[in-house]
CSV table of C-alpha atoms in Angstrom, one decimal:
chain,number,residue,atom,x,y,z
Q,298,UNK,CA,43.2,-30.5,-30.3
Q,299,UNK,CA,45.2,-33.1,-31.9
Q,300,UNK,CA,45.5,-36.5,-30.1
Q,301,UNK,CA,49.0,-35.8,-29.0
Q,302,UNK,CA,48.3,-32.8,-26.8
Q,303,UNK,CA,44.9,-34.3,-25.8
Q,304,UNK,CA,47.6,-37.5,-24.4
Q,305,UNK,CA,50.0,-34.5,-23.5
Q,306,UNK,CA,47.3,-32.9,-21.2
Q,307,UNK,CA,45.4,-35.9,-19.6
Q,308,UNK,CA,48.5,-38.2,-19.2
Q,309,UNK,CA,47.7,-40.9,-21.1
Q,310,UNK,CA,48.9,-43.1,-24.3
Q,311,UNK,CA,47.1,-42.5,-27.6
Q,312,UNK,CA,46.3,-46.3,-27.4
Q,313,UNK,CA,44.3,-45.7,-24.3
Q,314,UNK,CA,42.5,-42.8,-25.4
Q,315,UNK,CA,41.8,-45.4,-28.6
Q,316,UNK,CA,40.4,-48.0,-26.0
Q,317,UNK,CA,38.3,-45.3,-24.5
Q,318,UNK,CA,36.7,-44.6,-27.4
Q,319,UNK,CA,36.5,-48.7,-28.7
Q,320,UNK,CA,34.7,-49.4,-25.3
Q,321,UNK,CA,32.2,-46.1,-25.3
Q,322,UNK,CA,33.3,-44.4,-22.8
Q,323,UNK,CA,34.6,-41.8,-24.6
Q,324,UNK,CA,32.7,-40.0,-27.3
Q,325,UNK,CA,34.9,-39.9,-30.7
Q,326,UNK,CA,36.5,-36.8,-32.1
Q,327,UNK,CA,35.2,-34.5,-34.9
Q,328,UNK,CA,37.2,-36.2,-38.1
Q,329,UNK,CA,39.5,-34.0,-39.7
Q,330,UNK,CA,41.0,-36.3,-42.0
Q,331,UNK,CA,41.6,-39.7,-42.9
Q,332,UNK,CA,43.1,-41.7,-39.8
Q,333,UNK,CA,42.9,-38.0,-37.7
Q,334,UNK,CA,40.5,-36.3,-35.2
Q,335,UNK,CA,40.3,-32.9,-33.2
Q,336,UNK,CA,39.6,-33.4,-29.4
Q,337,UNK,CA,38.1,-30.5,-27.4
Q,338,UNK,CA,38.5,-30.1,-23.7
Q,339,UNK,CA,35.2,-31.8,-23.3
Q,340,UNK,CA,37.1,-35.1,-23.9
Q,341,UNK,CA,39.9,-33.7,-21.7
Q,342,UNK,CA,37.3,-33.6,-19.0
Q,343,UNK,CA,36.0,-36.7,-19.5
Q,344,UNK,CA,39.1,-38.2,-19.5
Q,345,UNK,CA,39.9,-37.5,-16.4
Q,346,UNK,CA,36.6,-38.2,-15.2
Q,347,UNK,CA,37.3,-42.0,-16.7
Q,348,UNK,CA,40.5,-42.0,-14.5
Q,349,UNK,CA,38.7,-41.0,-11.4
Q,350,UNK,CA,36.6,-43.8,-11.6
Q,351,UNK,CA,39.0,-46.2,-12.6
Q,352,UNK,CA,41.9,-45.3,-10.7
Q,353,UNK,CA,40.9,-44.0,-7.8
Q,354,UNK,CA,37.2,-44.9,-7.1
Q,355,UNK,CA,38.3,-48.8,-8.0
Q,356,UNK,CA,35.5,-49.4,-10.4
Q,357,UNK,CA,35.7,-51.7,-13.3
Q,358,UNK,CA,35.0,-51.0,-17.1
Q,359,UNK,CA,31.7,-52.4,-17.1
Q,360,UNK,CA,30.4,-50.4,-13.5
Q,361,UNK,CA,32.4,-46.9,-15.4
Q,362,UNK,CA,30.6,-48.2,-18.4
Q,363,UNK,CA,27.3,-48.1,-16.4
Q,364,UNK,CA,27.5,-44.7,-14.2
Q,365,UNK,CA,28.9,-43.0,-17.6
Q,366,UNK,CA,25.6,-44.3,-19.5
Q,367,UNK,CA,23.7,-42.8,-16.3
Q,368,UNK,CA,25.6,-39.2,-17.2
Q,369,UNK,CA,24.9,-39.4,-20.4
Q,370,UNK,CA,21.3,-40.1,-20.0
Q,371,UNK,CA,19.3,-36.8,-20.0
Q,372,UNK,CA,16.1,-38.7,-18.9
Q,373,UNK,CA,17.7,-39.9,-15.8
Q,374,UNK,CA,17.3,-37.7,-12.4
Q,375,UNK,CA,19.2,-37.5,-9.5
Q,376,UNK,CA,18.4,-40.0,-7.8
Q,377,UNK,CA,18.6,-42.4,-10.8
Q,378,UNK,CA,22.2,-41.2,-11.3
Q,379,UNK,CA,22.8,-41.6,-7.6
Q,380,UNK,CA,21.3,-45.4,-8.1
Q,381,UNK,CA,24.1,-46.2,-10.5
Q,382,UNK,CA,26.4,-44.2,-8.5
Q,383,UNK,CA,25.4,-46.8,-5.5
Q,384,UNK,CA,25.3,-50.1,-7.8
Q,385,UNK,CA,28.6,-49.3,-8.9
Q,386,UNK,CA,30.4,-48.8,-5.8
Q,387,UNK,CA,28.3,-52.2,-4.1
Q,388,UNK,CA,30.7,-54.8,-3.0
Q,389,UNK,CA,28.0,-57.5,-4.4
Q,390,UNK,CA,29.4,-59.8,-2.2
Q,391,UNK,CA,26.7,-62.2,-0.9
Q,392,UNK,CA,27.2,-64.2,1.5
Q,393,UNK,CA,25.5,-67.9,1.8
Q,394,UNK,CA,23.0,-66.2,5.0
Q,395,UNK,CA,22.2,-63.1,3.2
Q,396,UNK,CA,18.3,-63.9,2.9
Q,397,UNK,CA,17.9,-64.4,6.3
Q,398,UNK,CA,19.4,-61.2,7.4
Q,399,UNK,CA,17.0,-59.6,5.5
Q,400,UNK,CA,14.5,-58.5,7.6
Q,401,UNK,CA,16.9,-57.9,10.4
Q,402,UNK,CA,18.2,-55.0,7.8
Q,403,UNK,CA,14.6,-54.0,6.8
Q,404,UNK,CA,13.5,-53.4,10.9
Q,405,UNK,CA,16.5,-51.5,11.6
Q,406,UNK,CA,16.0,-48.8,8.4
Q,407,UNK,CA,12.5,-48.9,9.4
Q,408,UNK,CA,13.3,-48.1,13.0
Q,409,UNK,CA,16.0,-45.2,11.5
Q,410,UNK,CA,12.8,-44.1,9.5
Q,411,UNK,CA,15.1,-44.3,6.2
Q,412,UNK,CA,13.3,-45.2,3.2
Q,413,UNK,CA,15.1,-47.5,0.8
Q,414,UNK,CA,14.3,-49.5,-1.8
Q,415,UNK,CA,14.2,-53.4,-1.9
Q,416,UNK,CA,17.0,-53.4,-4.8
Q,417,UNK,CA,19.4,-51.0,-3.3
Q,418,UNK,CA,22.6,-52.8,-3.1
Q,419,UNK,CA,23.9,-51.8,0.0
Q,420,UNK,CA,20.6,-52.9,1.8
Q,421,UNK,CA,21.7,-56.5,0.4
Q,422,UNK,CA,25.5,-55.5,1.0
Q,423,UNK,CA,24.7,-55.0,5.0
Q,424,UNK,CA,22.7,-58.0,5.1
Q,425,UNK,CA,25.7,-59.7,3.9
Q,426,UNK,CA,28.0,-58.2,7.0
Q,427,UNK,CA,25.1,-58.9,9.4
Q,428,UNK,CA,25.3,-62.5,8.5
Q,429,UNK,CA,28.8,-63.2,8.6
Q,430,UNK,CA,28.9,-61.5,11.5
Q,431,UNK,CA,26.1,-63.7,13.3
Q,432,UNK,CA,28.6,-66.9,12.3
Q,433,UNK,CA,31.3,-65.6,13.9
Q,434,UNK,CA,29.9,-63.6,17.2
Q,435,UNK,CA,26.7,-64.8,17.9
Q,436,UNK,CA,22.8,-64.8,17.1
Q,437,UNK,CA,22.9,-61.0,15.7
Q,438,UNK,CA,19.6,-60.8,13.9
Q,439,UNK,CA,18.6,-64.4,14.1
Q,440,UNK,CA,15.1,-64.7,15.2
Q,441,UNK,CA,15.6,-68.3,15.5
Q,442,UNK,CA,18.1,-68.1,18.2
Q,443,UNK,CA,16.8,-65.0,20.1
Q,444,UNK,CA,14.0,-63.3,20.6
Q,445,UNK,CA,13.6,-60.7,17.4
Q,446,UNK,CA,14.1,-57.3,20.3
Q,447,UNK,CA,17.2,-58.6,21.2
Q,448,UNK,CA,18.5,-59.0,18.5
Q,449,UNK,CA,17.5,-55.9,16.7
Q,450,UNK,CA,19.0,-53.7,20.2
Q,451,UNK,CA,22.5,-55.8,19.2
Q,452,UNK,CA,22.1,-54.3,15.7
Q,453,UNK,CA,21.6,-51.1,16.5
Q,454,UNK,CA,24.2,-51.2,19.0
Q,455,UNK,CA,26.6,-52.1,16.6
Q,456,UNK,CA,25.4,-50.3,13.3
Q,457,UNK,CA,23.9,-47.2,15.2
Q,458,UNK,CA,27.4,-45.3,15.9
Q,459,UNK,CA,27.9,-45.0,12.0
Q,460,UNK,CA,24.5,-44.2,11.3
Q,461,UNK,CA,24.2,-41.4,13.5
Q,462,UNK,CA,27.9,-40.2,12.1
Q,463,UNK,CA,26.6,-40.7,8.3
Q,464,UNK,CA,22.8,-39.4,8.5
Q,465,UNK,CA,23.6,-36.0,8.1
Q,466,UNK,CA,26.6,-36.3,6.0
Q,467,UNK,CA,24.3,-38.2,3.5
Q,468,UNK,CA,21.9,-34.8,3.4
Q,469,UNK,CA,24.2,-32.5,3.4
Q,470,UNK,CA,25.7,-33.8,0.5
Q,471,UNK,CA,21.7,-33.6,-0.9
Q,472,UNK,CA,20.7,-30.6,0.3
Q,473,UNK,CA,24.2,-29.1,-1.1
Q,474,UNK,CA,23.9,-30.5,-4.8
Q,475,UNK,CA,23.4,-27.0,-6.9
Q,476,UNK,CA,20.2,-26.8,-8.8
Q,477,UNK,CA,20.9,-24.1,-11.1
Q,478,UNK,CA,23.9,-26.0,-13.0
Q,479,UNK,CA,24.1,-28.2,-16.3
Q,480,UNK,CA,22.0,-31.6,-16.1
Q,481,UNK,CA,25.5,-33.0,-17.2
Q,482,UNK,CA,27.6,-31.2,-14.3
Q,483,UNK,CA,25.5,-32.2,-11.7
Q,484,UNK,CA,25.4,-35.6,-12.7
Q,485,UNK,CA,28.9,-36.2,-12.4
Q,486,UNK,CA,29.1,-34.3,-9.2
Q,487,UNK,CA,26.9,-36.9,-7.6
Q,488,UNK,CA,29.1,-39.8,-9.4
Q,489,UNK,CA,32.3,-38.2,-7.6
Q,490,UNK,CA,30.6,-37.4,-4.6
Q,491,UNK,CA,29.5,-41.1,-4.0
Q,492,UNK,CA,32.4,-42.7,-5.9
Q,493,UNK,CA,35.4,-40.8,-4.7
Q,494,UNK,CA,33.9,-40.2,-1.3
Q,495,UNK,CA,33.1,-43.8,-0.9
Q,496,UNK,CA,36.6,-44.4,-0.7
Q,497,UNK,CA,37.3,-40.9,1.4
Q,498,UNK,CA,35.2,-41.7,4.3
Q,499,UNK,CA,36.9,-45.5,4.1
Q,500,UNK,CA,40.3,-44.3,4.4
Q,501,UNK,CA,39.7,-41.6,7.2
Q,502,UNK,CA,37.8,-44.3,9.2
Q,503,UNK,CA,41.1,-46.6,9.2
Q,504,UNK,CA,43.0,-43.4,9.8
Q,505,UNK,CA,40.8,-42.0,12.6
Q,506,UNK,CA,41.2,-45.8,13.9
Q,507,UNK,CA,45.4,-46.0,13.4
Q,508,UNK,CA,45.0,-42.8,15.4
Q,509,UNK,CA,43.1,-44.2,18.2
Q,510,UNK,CA,44.9,-47.8,18.6
Q,511,UNK,CA,48.0,-45.3,18.6
Q,512,UNK,CA,47.0,-42.8,21.3
Q,513,UNK,CA,45.3,-46.1,23.7
Q,514,UNK,CA,48.6,-47.4,23.2
Q,515,UNK,CA,50.6,-44.2,25.1
Q,516,UNK,CA,48.5,-43.8,27.5
Q,517,UNK,CA,50.0,-47.8,28.9
């Protein structure tokens, strides 16, 4: 298909397509003449993937580049692709006391028997959350202010309802990945399942919370 057909079907401008190509998100089309190229369904599919990551997933251009590089690298397995997606959705906002909260996070993960690498962005994200909560509401996980056992119990009460709900979901997501599909398709499914469902889970929680507040007000 020509550029006009591609942009019409993809819902983007030719300038956007050329920009995607220039920054490496989209492969070049097959050259047919000077300043002309032919595109195929793979280009259309990639544009839709790019738009999903940028517009719905909320990733930056740099994060999208990193995720797509993992998708396109045949040497990277499913776990590596998932790690790239996890890094992309990480907020990467470190609280000034994040490092102090990391031991409490590690004890919590160990208690749940979750195997997580030290470089996991989500591990640091959770530590930043606990560090902020500690300043707002008291010594959550602060061994200097309270015994470690008491602090860990506070963290468990805070996090267990969420972890209990999400653990079987995560196992189902991993188990549900089809083993007999093309490696590129599998990588895309991992990325979309991580990036887009991260948004969906957050939206569902807010909707459920709104419903709960409404129901509570109606009972009064």
